[in-house]
Every structure is written in structure tokens, then in C-alpha cells.
Short mmCIF file of C-alpha atoms and ligand atoms in Angstrom, two decimals:
data_model
loop_
_atom_site.label_atom_id
_atom_site.label_comp_id
_atom_site.label_asym_id
_atom_site.label_seq_id
_atom_site.Cartn_x
_atom_site.Cartn_y
_atom_site.Cartn_z
CA MET A 1 -5.69 17.30 29.24
CA LYS A 2 -2.99 19.65 30.21
CA ILE A 3 0.35 18.85 28.58
CA SER A 4 3.03 18.49 31.38
CA LYS A 5 6.11 17.30 29.46
CA VAL A 6 7.55 16.87 25.97
CA GLU A 7 10.43 14.57 25.36
CA THR A 8 12.53 14.12 22.19
CA PHE A 9 14.78 11.16 21.67
CA LEU A 10 16.12 8.70 19.09
CA VAL A 11 15.43 4.97 19.14
CA ARG A 12 18.48 3.66 17.33
CA TRP A 13 18.41 0.68 15.19
CA GLY A 14 20.92 -2.17 14.89
CA ASP A 15 23.67 -3.11 17.39
CA VAL A 16 23.08 -1.14 20.67
CA THR A 17 26.72 -1.80 21.67
CA ARG A 18 27.98 0.55 19.04
CA PRO A 19 28.55 4.21 20.13
CA ALA A 20 25.24 6.13 19.89
CA GLU A 21 26.66 8.58 17.35
CA ALA A 22 27.22 5.77 14.81
CA ASN A 23 23.46 5.23 14.76
CA PHE A 24 22.33 8.81 14.11
CA GLY A 25 21.54 8.25 10.49
CA SER A 26 19.56 5.07 11.19
CA ALA A 27 17.09 5.72 13.99
CA THR A 28 13.49 6.52 14.83
CA ALA A 29 13.11 10.10 15.82
CA VAL A 30 10.40 10.10 18.66
CA VAL A 31 8.48 12.81 20.33
CA ALA A 32 6.62 11.79 23.64
CA ILE A 33 3.95 14.10 24.98
CA HIS A 34 2.79 13.66 28.66
CA ALA A 35 -0.67 14.69 29.85
CA ASP A 36 -2.86 13.38 32.72
CA GLY A 37 -0.42 10.55 33.43
CA LEU A 38 -0.60 9.32 29.94
CA VAL A 39 2.10 9.44 27.27
CA GLY A 40 1.51 9.78 23.47
CA LEU A 41 4.24 8.81 20.99
CA GLY A 42 4.95 10.39 17.62
CA GLU A 43 7.63 10.01 15.01
CA ALA A 44 9.27 12.64 12.85
CA SER A 45 10.59 12.22 9.34
CA PRO A 46 13.83 10.22 9.59
CA MET A 47 15.94 12.25 7.24
CA GLN A 48 19.44 12.43 8.71
CA GLY A 49 18.09 10.53 11.62
CA GLY A 50 15.31 13.14 12.28
CA VAL A 51 17.75 14.93 14.56
CA ALA A 52 17.00 18.40 13.18
CA SER A 53 13.23 18.02 13.58
CA LEU A 54 13.74 16.85 17.20
CA ALA A 55 15.84 19.97 17.92
CA VAL A 56 13.01 22.23 16.59
CA VAL A 57 10.54 20.43 18.81
CA ALA A 58 12.71 20.60 21.90
CA ARG A 59 13.75 24.24 21.39
CA ASP A 60 10.92 26.03 19.53
CA MET A 61 7.79 23.92 19.95
CA ALA A 62 7.83 22.28 23.48
CA PRO A 63 7.75 25.59 25.43
CA ALA A 64 4.50 26.44 23.60
CA LEU A 65 3.11 22.96 24.22
CA ILE A 66 3.72 22.79 27.97
CA GLY A 67 0.49 23.79 29.75
CA ALA A 68 -1.70 23.62 26.58
CA ASP A 69 -4.75 21.40 26.41
CA ALA A 70 -3.89 18.30 24.24
CA LEU A 71 -7.47 18.35 22.95
CA ASP A 72 -6.77 21.79 21.36
CA HIS A 73 -4.82 19.62 18.89
CA ALA A 74 -5.63 21.37 15.63
CA VAL A 75 -5.26 24.88 17.02
CA ILE A 76 -1.83 23.89 18.46
CA LEU A 77 -0.59 22.54 15.25
CA ASP A 78 -1.72 25.52 13.19
CA ARG A 79 -0.21 27.91 15.71
CA LEU A 80 3.14 26.17 15.69
CA LEU A 81 3.31 25.93 11.89
CA HIS A 82 2.69 29.60 11.48
CA LYS A 83 5.02 30.60 14.35
CA LEU A 84 7.86 28.78 12.57
CA ILE A 85 6.85 28.95 8.88
CA LYS A 86 9.87 31.16 8.00
CA LEU A 87 12.12 28.18 8.75
CA GLY A 88 10.42 26.68 5.73
CA PRO A 89 7.19 24.73 5.56
CA ASP A 90 8.82 21.81 3.67
CA GLY A 91 11.16 19.63 5.72
CA ILE A 92 12.36 20.03 9.33
CA VAL A 93 9.29 21.99 10.65
CA THR A 94 6.58 19.87 9.07
CA GLY A 95 8.46 16.74 9.93
CA ALA A 96 8.46 17.87 13.63
CA LEU A 97 4.69 18.78 13.37
CA ALA A 98 3.97 15.31 12.00
CA ALA A 99 5.56 13.76 15.12
CA ILE A 100 3.54 16.08 17.47
CA ASP A 101 0.35 15.27 15.53
CA ILE A 102 0.77 11.47 15.81
CA ALA A 103 1.69 11.89 19.58
CA LEU A 104 -1.41 13.97 20.21
CA TRP A 105 -3.57 11.30 18.50
CA ASP A 106 -1.92 8.50 20.52
CA LEU A 107 -2.58 10.50 23.64
CA LYS A 108 -6.24 11.14 22.87
CA GLY A 109 -6.76 7.42 21.98
CA LYS A 110 -5.29 6.42 25.34
CA ALA A 111 -7.43 9.04 27.10
CA PHE A 112 -10.69 7.72 25.36
CA ARG A 113 -9.40 4.23 25.61
CA GLN A 114 -10.03 3.70 21.91
CA PRO A 115 -7.80 2.85 18.87
CA ILE A 116 -7.07 5.88 16.69
CA TYR A 117 -9.08 4.45 13.81
CA LYS A 118 -12.16 4.72 16.02
CA LEU A 119 -11.57 8.36 16.71
CA LEU A 120 -11.16 8.93 12.93
CA GLY A 121 -14.54 7.53 12.23
CA GLY A 122 -14.15 3.76 12.43
CA ALA A 123 -12.46 1.02 10.35
CA TRP A 124 -13.59 -0.33 6.97
CA ARG A 125 -10.98 -3.01 7.59
CA THR A 126 -8.37 -3.88 10.29
CA ARG A 127 -6.46 -6.34 8.02
CA ILE A 128 -4.64 -4.27 5.44
CA PRO A 129 -3.00 -6.06 2.46
CA PHE A 130 0.63 -4.97 2.12
CA TYR A 131 3.29 -4.88 -0.61
CA ALA A 132 6.90 -5.76 -0.06
CA SER A 133 8.91 -2.56 -1.01
CA ILE A 134 12.41 -3.78 -1.99
CA GLY A 135 15.17 -1.20 -2.37
CA ASN A 136 18.67 -0.80 -3.73
CA ASN A 137 18.06 -2.49 -7.04
CA GLY A 138 20.05 0.11 -9.00
CA ALA A 139 23.18 -1.24 -7.34
CA ARG A 140 22.39 -4.89 -8.02
CA ASP A 141 22.83 -6.89 -11.20
CA VAL A 142 19.87 -8.76 -12.73
CA ASP A 143 20.61 -11.95 -10.66
CA GLY A 144 21.07 -9.92 -7.53
CA VAL A 145 17.58 -8.30 -8.08
CA VAL A 146 15.98 -11.70 -8.61
CA LYS A 147 17.52 -13.11 -5.51
CA ALA A 148 16.50 -10.08 -3.43
CA VAL A 149 12.96 -10.18 -4.64
CA GLU A 150 12.74 -14.02 -4.31
CA ALA A 151 13.81 -13.84 -0.74
CA ARG A 152 11.06 -11.46 0.41
CA PHE A 153 8.52 -13.03 -1.87
CA LYS A 154 8.96 -16.31 -0.13
CA ALA A 155 9.55 -15.10 3.41
CA GLU A 156 6.73 -12.49 3.57
CA GLN A 157 4.10 -13.75 1.17
CA PRO A 158 3.16 -10.21 0.28
CA SER A 159 0.05 -9.21 -1.75
CA ALA A 160 2.24 -7.24 -4.25
CA ILE A 161 5.93 -6.25 -4.69
CA LYS A 162 7.51 -2.92 -5.51
CA ILE A 163 11.09 -2.83 -6.79
CA ARG A 164 12.95 0.47 -5.97
CA TRP A 165 16.09 1.82 -7.57
CA ASP A 166 17.27 4.22 -4.85
CA GLY A 167 20.88 5.24 -5.49
CA ALA A 168 22.50 8.59 -6.20
CA ARG A 169 20.26 11.27 -7.50
CA GLY A 170 22.76 12.54 -10.08
CA GLU A 171 22.61 9.26 -12.05
CA ILE A 172 19.85 10.20 -14.43
CA ASP A 173 19.25 7.72 -17.33
CA ARG A 174 22.39 5.69 -16.15
CA ASP A 175 21.34 2.15 -17.31
CA ILE A 176 18.02 2.12 -19.13
CA ALA A 177 18.60 -1.22 -20.77
CA GLY A 178 19.68 -2.73 -17.45
CA ASP A 179 16.67 -1.33 -15.58
CA ILE A 180 14.34 -2.90 -18.24
CA ALA A 181 16.13 -6.24 -18.04
CA LYS A 182 15.58 -6.22 -14.21
CA ALA A 183 11.86 -5.32 -14.60
CA LYS A 184 11.50 -8.26 -17.09
CA ALA A 185 13.40 -10.75 -14.77
CA VAL A 186 11.15 -9.83 -11.80
CA ARG A 187 8.08 -10.36 -13.92
CA LYS A 188 9.35 -13.76 -14.97
CA LEU A 189 10.08 -14.67 -11.39
CA VAL A 190 6.65 -13.92 -9.91
CA GLY A 191 4.58 -14.92 -12.92
CA ASP A 192 2.16 -13.02 -15.15
CA ASP A 193 -0.61 -12.22 -12.69
CA PHE A 194 1.29 -11.14 -9.63
CA PRO A 195 0.94 -7.41 -8.85
CA LEU A 196 4.12 -5.39 -9.42
CA ALA A 197 5.30 -1.87 -9.18
CA PHE A 198 8.39 -0.06 -10.22
CA ASP A 199 9.92 2.91 -8.25
CA ALA A 200 12.48 4.85 -10.36
CA ASN A 201 13.31 7.10 -7.35
CA ASN A 202 13.52 10.22 -9.49
CA ARG A 203 16.23 8.91 -11.85
CA TYR A 204 14.92 9.40 -15.35
CA SER A 205 14.58 12.26 -17.84
CA ILE A 206 11.14 12.69 -19.27
CA GLY A 207 12.02 10.87 -22.44
CA ALA A 208 13.67 7.91 -20.73
CA ALA A 209 10.72 7.67 -18.32
CA ILE A 210 8.25 7.36 -21.10
CA ARG A 211 10.39 4.70 -22.78
CA VAL A 212 10.70 2.67 -19.54
CA GLY A 213 7.04 3.27 -18.74
CA ARG A 214 5.92 1.72 -22.09
CA VAL A 215 7.89 -1.44 -21.23
CA LEU A 216 6.32 -1.60 -17.79
CA GLU A 217 2.89 -1.32 -19.44
CA ASP A 218 3.71 -4.32 -21.64
CA LEU A 219 4.94 -6.28 -18.56
CA GLY A 220 1.77 -5.51 -16.63
CA TYR A 221 3.21 -3.45 -13.87
CA LEU A 222 0.52 -1.61 -11.92
CA TRP A 223 2.26 1.69 -11.20
CA PHE A 224 5.40 3.65 -12.00
CA GLU A 225 6.67 5.67 -9.13
CA GLU A 226 8.57 8.97 -9.22
CA PRO A 227 9.88 8.48 -12.71
CA VAL A 228 11.44 11.98 -12.76
CA GLU A 229 12.66 14.50 -10.13
CA TYR A 230 9.87 15.07 -7.67
CA TYR A 231 10.53 18.76 -7.49
CA HIS A 232 9.42 19.30 -11.05
CA PRO A 233 5.70 18.61 -10.81
CA LYS A 234 5.14 19.64 -14.46
CA ALA A 235 7.51 16.98 -15.65
CA MET A 236 5.95 14.44 -13.43
CA GLY A 237 2.59 15.38 -14.78
CA GLU A 238 3.77 15.16 -18.39
CA VAL A 239 4.99 11.60 -17.85
CA ALA A 240 1.74 10.71 -16.12
CA GLN A 241 -0.35 12.17 -18.88
CA ARG A 242 1.54 10.45 -21.69
CA LEU A 243 1.56 6.90 -20.26
CA ASP A 244 -1.20 4.54 -19.62
CA ILE A 245 0.42 3.05 -16.60
CA THR A 246 -0.47 4.87 -13.34
CA VAL A 247 2.31 7.34 -12.49
CA SER A 248 2.60 8.06 -8.77
CA ALA A 249 4.56 10.60 -6.61
CA GLY A 250 4.15 12.58 -3.38
CA GLU A 251 6.36 10.87 -0.81
CA GLN A 252 8.49 14.04 -0.65
CA SER A 253 5.52 16.35 -0.23
CA TYR A 254 5.42 18.12 3.10
CA THR A 255 2.34 20.35 2.52
CA LEU A 256 -1.11 19.96 1.25
CA GLN A 257 -0.28 22.69 -1.35
CA SER A 258 2.56 20.51 -2.71
CA VAL A 259 0.19 17.55 -3.04
CA ALA A 260 -2.34 19.77 -4.83
CA ALA A 261 0.42 20.92 -7.25
CA LEU A 262 1.14 17.28 -8.19
CA ILE A 263 -2.55 16.58 -8.82
CA ASP A 264 -2.85 19.84 -10.84
CA SER A 265 0.06 18.66 -12.97
CA GLY A 266 -1.73 15.46 -13.91
CA VAL A 267 -0.42 12.87 -11.35
CA ARG A 268 -3.30 10.51 -10.64
CA MET A 269 -1.96 8.58 -7.55
CA VAL A 270 -0.35 10.47 -4.74
CA GLN A 271 1.80 8.96 -1.95
CA PRO A 272 2.22 11.37 1.01
CA ASP A 273 4.16 10.03 4.02
CA ILE A 274 2.65 10.38 7.50
CA VAL A 275 6.02 11.33 9.16
CA LYS A 276 6.49 14.26 6.74
CA MET A 277 2.99 15.33 5.66
CA GLY A 278 1.29 16.40 8.77
CA GLY A 279 0.87 13.18 10.61
CA ILE A 280 -2.46 11.54 10.91
CA THR A 281 -4.34 14.85 10.41
CA GLY A 282 -2.28 15.67 7.39
CA LEU A 283 -2.92 12.30 5.75
CA MET A 284 -6.64 12.71 6.45
CA GLN A 285 -6.50 16.02 4.72
CA CYS A 286 -4.70 14.54 1.81
CA ALA A 287 -7.25 11.76 1.52
CA ALA A 288 -9.96 14.42 1.31
CA LEU A 289 -8.09 16.32 -1.36
CA CYS A 290 -7.69 13.15 -3.40
CA HIS A 291 -11.22 12.21 -2.99
CA ALA A 292 -12.26 15.73 -4.29
CA HIS A 293 -10.08 15.25 -7.36
CA GLY A 294 -10.75 11.52 -8.06
CA VAL A 295 -7.10 10.69 -7.45
CA GLU A 296 -5.75 7.59 -5.70
CA PHE A 297 -4.49 8.10 -2.17
CA VAL A 298 -1.79 5.55 -1.44
CA PRO A 299 0.57 6.65 1.33
CA HIS A 300 4.26 6.13 1.32
CA GLN A 301 5.62 4.45 4.43
CA THR A 302 9.02 3.21 5.39
CA GLN A 303 9.24 3.48 9.17
CA PRO A 304 9.27 0.25 11.23
CA ALA A 305 7.02 0.89 14.20
CA ILE A 306 5.30 4.23 15.17
CA GLY A 307 4.95 5.62 11.60
CA ASN A 308 3.81 2.30 10.26
CA ALA A 309 1.12 1.87 12.97
CA ALA A 310 -0.09 5.44 12.50
CA ASN A 311 -0.31 4.93 8.76
CA LEU A 312 -2.31 1.72 9.24
CA HIS A 313 -4.87 3.48 11.44
CA VAL A 314 -5.41 6.04 8.60
CA LEU A 315 -5.67 3.25 5.97
CA ALA A 316 -8.18 1.37 8.13
CA THR A 317 -10.57 4.35 8.07
CA HIS A 318 -10.03 5.12 4.33
CA MET A 319 -12.93 3.81 2.30
CA ARG A 320 -11.19 3.77 -1.14
CA ALA A 321 -8.09 1.71 -0.48
CA THR A 322 -7.04 0.95 -4.01
CA ARG A 323 -3.54 -0.37 -3.41
CA PRO A 324 -1.71 -2.37 -0.65
CA ALA A 325 0.16 -0.65 2.15
CA GLU A 326 3.94 -0.30 1.86
CA LEU A 327 6.20 -2.54 4.00
CA ALA A 328 9.73 -1.41 3.37
CA ASP A 329 13.06 -3.11 3.91
CA GLY A 330 14.07 -3.30 7.54
CA TRP A 331 10.53 -3.27 8.85
CA SER A 332 11.43 -5.68 11.73
CA ARG A 333 14.36 -3.43 13.05
CA CYS A 334 12.35 -2.11 16.05
CA ALA A 335 10.57 -5.44 16.82
CA ASP A 336 12.53 -5.94 20.03
CA THR A 337 11.29 -2.55 21.39
CA PHE A 338 7.82 -2.16 19.88
CA VAL A 339 6.89 -5.76 20.50
CA ASN A 340 3.50 -5.91 18.75
CA ALA A 341 4.37 -3.72 15.70
CA PRO A 342 2.44 -5.04 12.74
CA LYS A 343 4.14 -7.84 10.82
CA PRO A 344 3.27 -9.86 7.69
CA ASP A 345 0.28 -12.11 8.25
CA ALA A 346 -0.97 -14.00 5.20
CA GLY A 347 -0.40 -11.05 2.85
CA CYS A 348 -1.79 -8.52 5.30
CA LEU A 349 -0.74 -6.20 8.23
CA VAL A 350 -3.15 -6.13 11.16
CA VAL A 351 -3.96 -2.72 12.64
CA PRO A 352 -3.22 -2.70 16.43
CA ASP A 353 -6.54 -2.54 18.35
CA GLY A 354 -5.23 -1.21 21.66
CA ALA A 355 -5.79 2.36 22.77
CA GLY A 356 -4.22 5.05 20.67
CA LEU A 357 -1.64 3.64 18.24
CA GLY A 358 -1.96 0.37 20.24
CA LEU A 359 1.83 -0.21 20.36
CA ALA A 360 3.25 -2.20 23.24
CA ILE A 361 6.74 -1.28 24.38
CA ASP A 362 9.49 -3.34 25.98
CA GLU A 363 10.64 -0.50 28.36
CA ALA A 364 14.00 -2.15 29.15
CA MET A 365 14.81 -2.43 25.43
CA LEU A 366 13.67 1.08 24.80
CA ALA A 367 16.08 2.29 27.48
CA ARG A 368 18.93 0.53 25.81
CA ARG A 369 18.07 2.03 22.38
CA ARG A 370 17.13 5.43 23.55
CA VAL A 371 19.42 8.40 22.90
CA ASP A 372 18.47 11.76 24.43
CA LEU A 373 19.68 14.64 22.26
CA ASN A 374 18.22 17.81 23.67
CA GLY A 375 18.67 17.77 27.43
CA1 CA B 401 9.37 5.70 -3.46
#
């Protein structure tokens, strides 16, 4: 399967009549790899629109891909990582490699006419329970949080809900009493037995995290995500070890070594993201690492189409699925382009069963949303 062409482009979200530049921070960063008349699609980490990762693919990776055999997948990825490792293994390069990995899996699935989960070893399930991941609650008052949660609770009928704080990273311990009031109000809204999670988005000191975590334990929340800055794995581990509630982290890990450091520190649920952490191959490696250490593997996922579908193929084949899959705000924003992208269905997302990722594309809509950056 000789690779003949590599394309990099953005699929911008929102109003397509706006100037393309206005959408750079809100777009899906796509890599398309052509071989034998087939096209595989992958997605890079969307930080700053994924523009930097796409530039690295176009300039530094595509020349090495052209002419290579797509079935030499693992060799290609390791060669590219080590060719570019001095650009930094965390961030732009690994986000780019994640896109290439997903595209190569999509291509292989199309070549073998099988869904990716079959190539990964088969599915334990093709209906995956999801949780509604609801962001920006740091900026809302208590009533605003309740309204935002109620809207998605009713509209999507999720299997669980996670409330996220998001917001500015410098605002450590800004409103602990307010945060606790919001956590209590959401518990009251959904009832005592409904599964809830709380995502601090790195915004507490160790002491405040423990204080908030104790309240979350009393309120029956299931997990407490990124209570402290992710780049202090020892601090994350200290919070995890001092609380009974499950403390999770890992969405900002770009390497297996970084996930291993979190596990070593004492974190017992890790959340790598497929568009950062090595694509499908990277997540399968993380799943093995977690299994070896008895740690929960619960991927982070915020992308509306390619990333979400790729993540679901991995979850389908993962035996120990302990938590629902993430469905973030704005999950429907590519629905006019990727027309069968998974959407809520009685508390679940259904893994596409077509070849490769199984995503069907409205080509006319894709042409309207597509922005070519690199010639
Ligand atoms: Ca998070």
C-alpha cells in the first residue's frame, strides 16, 4: 500500500461565511493519507486549531511518508518521532503523529474492508455509554450551572455527567465555597444516585483540592479530575493518595512515559487523549500500561467527529471499560460534514461499523468548511 499523497487541512466549525482566519482557533485539524485509491483520515490535537501540528506534518513528515508502505505503520511512526524528537516529544510533534496514526488505521480498515475495532482484536461492545461533559462552570453562578446541566441532562439523556471548571489557569483556589455550592446544586438537580464527576481543570492547590475532594466524597461524586496542575505529577499523586474519591488525570499527556509518571505518583485513573497521545496505537499502549498497573483507563475526548470515532473504536475493544465515554460540549458541530458521526442514543454512542473509522462524509459540505494551510 504505497502512500501517494498526504494532505493537511482544517475543517472549520461554525458559520462558514465568516473569513477562514476567524475560525483558526475552532477547527478540526485533519491529515488525509492516500494509498491505492483509498483515503485515510486522521485528526491532530486541536490546540490553537492544530495549525502547528499540520505544518509539521506538511513540511517535515509528508516527504518521508510519500512512497512508504502504509502497512509499515509502526516503523513509520517510530522513525518520524525520533527524526523530530528534538522539537519536543510533548505537543506539536506527538499531536501530528496522532493524526498520522489515526489516518493509517482508517486507511488499513478501508483496505481490509473492516471497522478498526476488528483490526484491533474485536469489540466487547459497540454501544458505549457516554457522559455529558459540561464546561465553563467556573464562569457561571450556581443557577447558571444548574440550567446548563439541566439542558444537557434532558436533551441527551446521558449515562453520567461531568461538570468542568475550565477558565484561566492562574486562578488557583479562586472561589472554593462557590465551587462547592455548585457541586451540591448539581447533585440536588440529578438526584442521589445519578453518576457525577467533577473536573477542576488544574485550578486548586493541594490543600484546597483535598478540602473540595472530601465534599465530593460526601456528595457521592465518582471521580475528581485534574484537581491540581497536571505538570506536577507528585502533587496530583499526593491528592490522589490522600482522598477516597478516585482522582484522575492524563488528558495533557503526550507520551507513554508521561502517563507512567502519573501512575507512579499514585494516580489510579488515567485519561489520555487519542489526538495527543499517539492516536489509536498510543491509546492501545496506554491501555496495556494501565492494565499492567491495575489503573483505570478512561480516555479524554473532546473532538466532534474523527477523534471521537477513533476513540470509540479503542473503547469497543477495551475489555475493562469502567467509566462512560466523554461527550463534550459542541459534539454536533461537524454533524453537517461527518454525517454519521456518533450521537446520543439512549445513553450510549454507537461505534460506526463501516470500514476504517466508518465515517461518512458530505463532500460538498467538507469543501465549504475546508481550509488548506500548507500548499
Ligand atoms: Ca478534563
